[in-house]
């Protein structure tokens, strides 16, 4: 057995979990921080949820302009408004784009964030920020953008439509899968990623069966939190590099893009890490049969889940076309991590994008048996 040797960093953050308790928890956190001038960031369609979550607070500013991939001009507008109103804390209520905008404000102001997620994006548990300018999405890591506290309330995600719940949950699952072999992957974040995958597998099935099932939605929040914590520690792997290009350059929707690309990246990478592939297959409910290649088992388990929950299946459904593949390949090759489990080539990325474009069946390239 190989001796373990790694460095693991755990991010400091308070997590308050309780269905129906968001208003109470947000108010308590504002008081704990000694803040008195909250800025609430929430897209207009989620204003009612934000009012519920901040019922015990008195915001001095409501900011409703939210856009996916956080355009620089939107971030600059929110920063200026925060300064004008002498804001001393940011409360973000919404999905990944909302949390991302709050992070963009915190990045330059140092203001603390109380994040109240209404989807399963997981951005609330990471110190990663992202901004888009001139069709290029730039990401970075900075301790200032890690929310001081996260308030999870399954009641706030109850109105999230099933289709969006599935895409968002699979986005969370992508954090799990990428964390298994990202540049700073270690046994601790791998363990959290596999438990997150187990929880999300069960949660998404439960939500599809009954969208009002609060137990399933609590499991989804639990799973996405573990996924995000693992991702924050392990770093961004090939899957996220691909999706950042597709989102920032081609303006594809964040969660459906992650949900669509995930099985193809898994099919590419799983043959290079058979032990981890076997553990992932088991976490997704399929213990590899005797003689079954672990990569095949992992891809099979993910495909069964995706079929069960009717997951997004083709990039063409979201506006991507074959004409964009050459530029995407060049950008992805520039960003691909050197530590990827298998070599990343232009031909390989082109094939992956072509398959994801058309919804071809993901198939791992496993060694032939003799």
C-alpha angles and dihedrals in degrees: 000000000000115000114246117243121168145125116235126189122200118201118227113237140138117237120196114190123186135126110239093008102096096108092049093046096046092050091049092050093049089052092046090054091050090236125151106171109061123185112208116209111197132140113246095252088058097047092110092052090047091052089053092048093049098038090123095049137072109224118204091197136029114197115193104166104104127158132179118260089020106259111223092237092056091049092050091051092051091047092052092049091050091053093046092054096042091237116192101184136022122220112194118195116183143040134320096296091054093048089045092056091049088052091051089056092046091049093069101025104039090225115157118248129218104196122204108185120205095180135041098255096121097212089125092072099050137078091219121118130189134195130179125214130158092000092304124112114209121195132188145166122246131157091222092070097053106106112245090221138012121208114200118193117166090200089070092057095048093094093050104116117246093245092054092042090056095047092045093047092050088050086057090048088053088060088055095049096044090049092060092072107009118134095273099033114149136167093269098054090039090057091050091046093053093048089048090052091050092051095045092048091057095038097054092049089050094049092050091049092048119005090196094056103123093187089060092046091050089052089050091054091046091049095047091049092054090045092053095046089051091048093048089056100039098043132221117320132191095285093060093043089056094047094047089057093047092047102040099039102033100026093234115169111269107229099036090049092053091045092051099044097043101084092048094053089046090052089051098047106031096077088061094056107036096166092054091043090056091050091049092050089053092048088054091052102264119104107199113255121236108287094009113133109245092227091054090048093051095048090045092052092050092047091052090052092047092050092047094053096035093240125196106278112180134045087210087070089064101048103273117133137188089255090070096054099087093053091043092052092052093049093046093050089053091053102036113120115244090224095065110137092242129030114274113224134176091243092050094050091046090053092047093052092045091052092046090048093056100030096244115175110272109241125181118224098236125178114267115252118238 
